[in-house]
Amino acid sequence: MFYEERNNHKRLFETSFLGCGFELNKYQSFFIQRVLEYGKMKDWNLIKDLYGMEAIKEASLNARSLDAVTLSFVSTLFNINKTEFRCFKHRQLFQNLWNS
């Protein structure tokens, strides 16, 4: 049953993205970032299976932008200080003066 459910979800994922002409390996960082920010637990398990934790770690470290919740999550998950992430450095360079 779990295998069938996982395959159905994988088909939905592939239909959503591959139907638009995306290749899973070519746009790996894009998919990882989108799942980290907007995905559900099923999506998380899928990218873990597809790409592995090391690829997720590299994609999150090099992401140009991650929201605060996602940044905290990956920082805690990989036990890496937030200041090591590219999105944190980028955010510090371009602070929004209206919300400071």
Short mmCIF file of C-alpha atoms in Angstrom, two decimals:
data_model
loop_
_atom_site.label_atom_id
_atom_site.label_comp_id
_atom_site.label_asym_id
_atom_site.label_seq_id
_atom_site.Cartn_x
_atom_site.Cartn_y
_atom_site.Cartn_z
CA MET A 1 0.00 0.00 0.00
CA PHE A 2 2.77 2.47 0.88
CA TYR A 3 4.52 1.73 -2.41
CA GLU A 4 1.35 2.41 -4.40
CA GLU A 5 0.70 5.65 -2.52
CA ARG A 6 4.28 6.77 -3.08
CA ASN A 7 4.10 5.95 -6.77
CA ASN A 8 0.84 7.87 -7.14
CA HIS A 9 2.40 10.89 -5.46
CA LYS A 10 5.49 10.57 -7.63
CA ARG A 11 3.26 10.53 -10.71
CA LEU A 12 1.49 13.66 -9.46
CA PHE A 13 4.85 15.36 -8.85
CA GLU A 14 6.15 14.36 -12.26
CA THR A 15 2.91 15.40 -13.96
CA SER A 16 2.99 18.80 -12.27
CA PHE A 17 6.59 19.59 -13.11
CA LEU A 18 7.56 17.34 -15.99
CA GLY A 19 4.38 18.20 -17.85
CA CYS A 20 5.77 21.72 -18.01
CA GLY A 21 8.99 20.44 -19.59
CA PHE A 22 11.19 20.38 -16.47
CA GLU A 23 13.90 17.78 -16.05
CA LEU A 24 14.32 16.57 -12.47
CA ASN A 25 18.12 16.41 -12.55
CA LYS A 26 18.74 19.57 -14.55
CA TYR A 27 16.66 21.74 -12.19
CA GLN A 28 17.52 19.92 -8.98
CA SER A 29 18.17 23.06 -6.89
CA PHE A 30 14.92 24.63 -8.06
CA PHE A 31 12.88 21.58 -7.03
CA ILE A 32 14.61 21.25 -3.68
CA GLN A 33 14.10 24.91 -2.82
CA ARG A 34 10.42 24.84 -3.80
CA VAL A 35 9.73 21.69 -1.80
CA LEU A 36 11.56 23.10 1.23
CA GLU A 37 9.49 26.27 1.14
CA TYR A 38 6.10 25.08 -0.10
CA GLY A 39 6.06 21.28 -0.03
CA LYS A 40 4.31 18.81 2.20
CA MET A 41 5.80 15.85 4.03
CA LYS A 42 5.22 13.58 1.02
CA ASP A 43 7.17 16.01 -1.17
CA TRP A 44 9.99 16.10 1.39
CA ASN A 45 10.21 12.30 1.40
CA LEU A 46 10.22 12.28 -2.38
CA ILE A 47 13.13 14.71 -2.76
CA LYS A 48 15.02 12.82 -0.03
CA ASP A 49 14.64 9.65 -2.10
CA LEU A 50 15.41 11.34 -5.42
CA TYR A 51 18.37 13.52 -4.47
CA GLY A 52 19.64 12.49 -1.03
CA MET A 53 20.41 14.57 2.04
CA GLU A 54 23.78 15.82 0.75
CA ALA A 55 22.21 17.35 -2.37
CA ILE A 56 19.47 18.94 -0.23
CA LYS A 57 22.14 20.37 2.06
CA GLU A 58 24.13 21.85 -0.85
CA ALA A 59 21.02 23.29 -2.51
CA SER A 60 19.86 24.92 0.71
CA LEU A 61 23.34 26.33 1.44
CA ASN A 62 23.51 27.88 -2.04
CA ALA A 63 19.90 29.05 -2.32
CA ARG A 64 19.66 32.75 -3.00
CA SER A 65 16.50 33.11 -0.94
CA LEU A 66 14.79 31.03 1.73
CA ASP A 67 12.09 32.24 4.07
CA ALA A 68 12.93 32.51 7.78
CA VAL A 69 11.10 29.32 8.77
CA THR A 70 12.79 27.23 6.06
CA LEU A 71 16.18 28.69 6.94
CA SER A 72 15.68 27.76 10.60
CA PHE A 73 14.55 24.27 9.62
CA VAL A 74 17.53 23.44 7.39
CA SER A 75 19.94 25.14 9.77
CA THR A 76 18.74 22.89 12.59
CA LEU A 77 18.43 19.80 10.41
CA PHE A 78 22.02 19.98 9.15
CA ASN A 79 23.42 21.57 12.32
CA ILE A 80 24.85 24.53 10.39
CA ASN A 81 24.89 28.11 11.61
CA LYS A 82 22.48 30.39 9.73
CA THR A 83 25.32 32.73 8.81
CA GLU A 84 26.79 30.03 6.54
CA PHE A 85 23.79 30.11 4.19
CA ARG A 86 23.97 32.25 1.07
CA CYS A 87 20.42 33.52 1.58
CA PHE A 88 21.33 34.83 5.04
CA LYS A 89 24.33 36.73 3.69
CA HIS A 90 22.27 38.05 0.79
CA ARG A 91 19.51 39.23 3.15
CA GLN A 92 22.06 41.10 5.27
CA LEU A 93 23.39 42.94 2.20
CA PHE A 94 19.98 44.10 1.01
CA GLN A 95 18.01 44.98 4.11
CA ASN A 96 14.55 46.36 3.66
CA LEU A 97 14.60 49.79 5.32
CA TRP A 98 10.82 49.86 5.77
CA ASN A 99 10.79 46.78 8.00
CA SER A 100 14.00 47.30 9.96
#
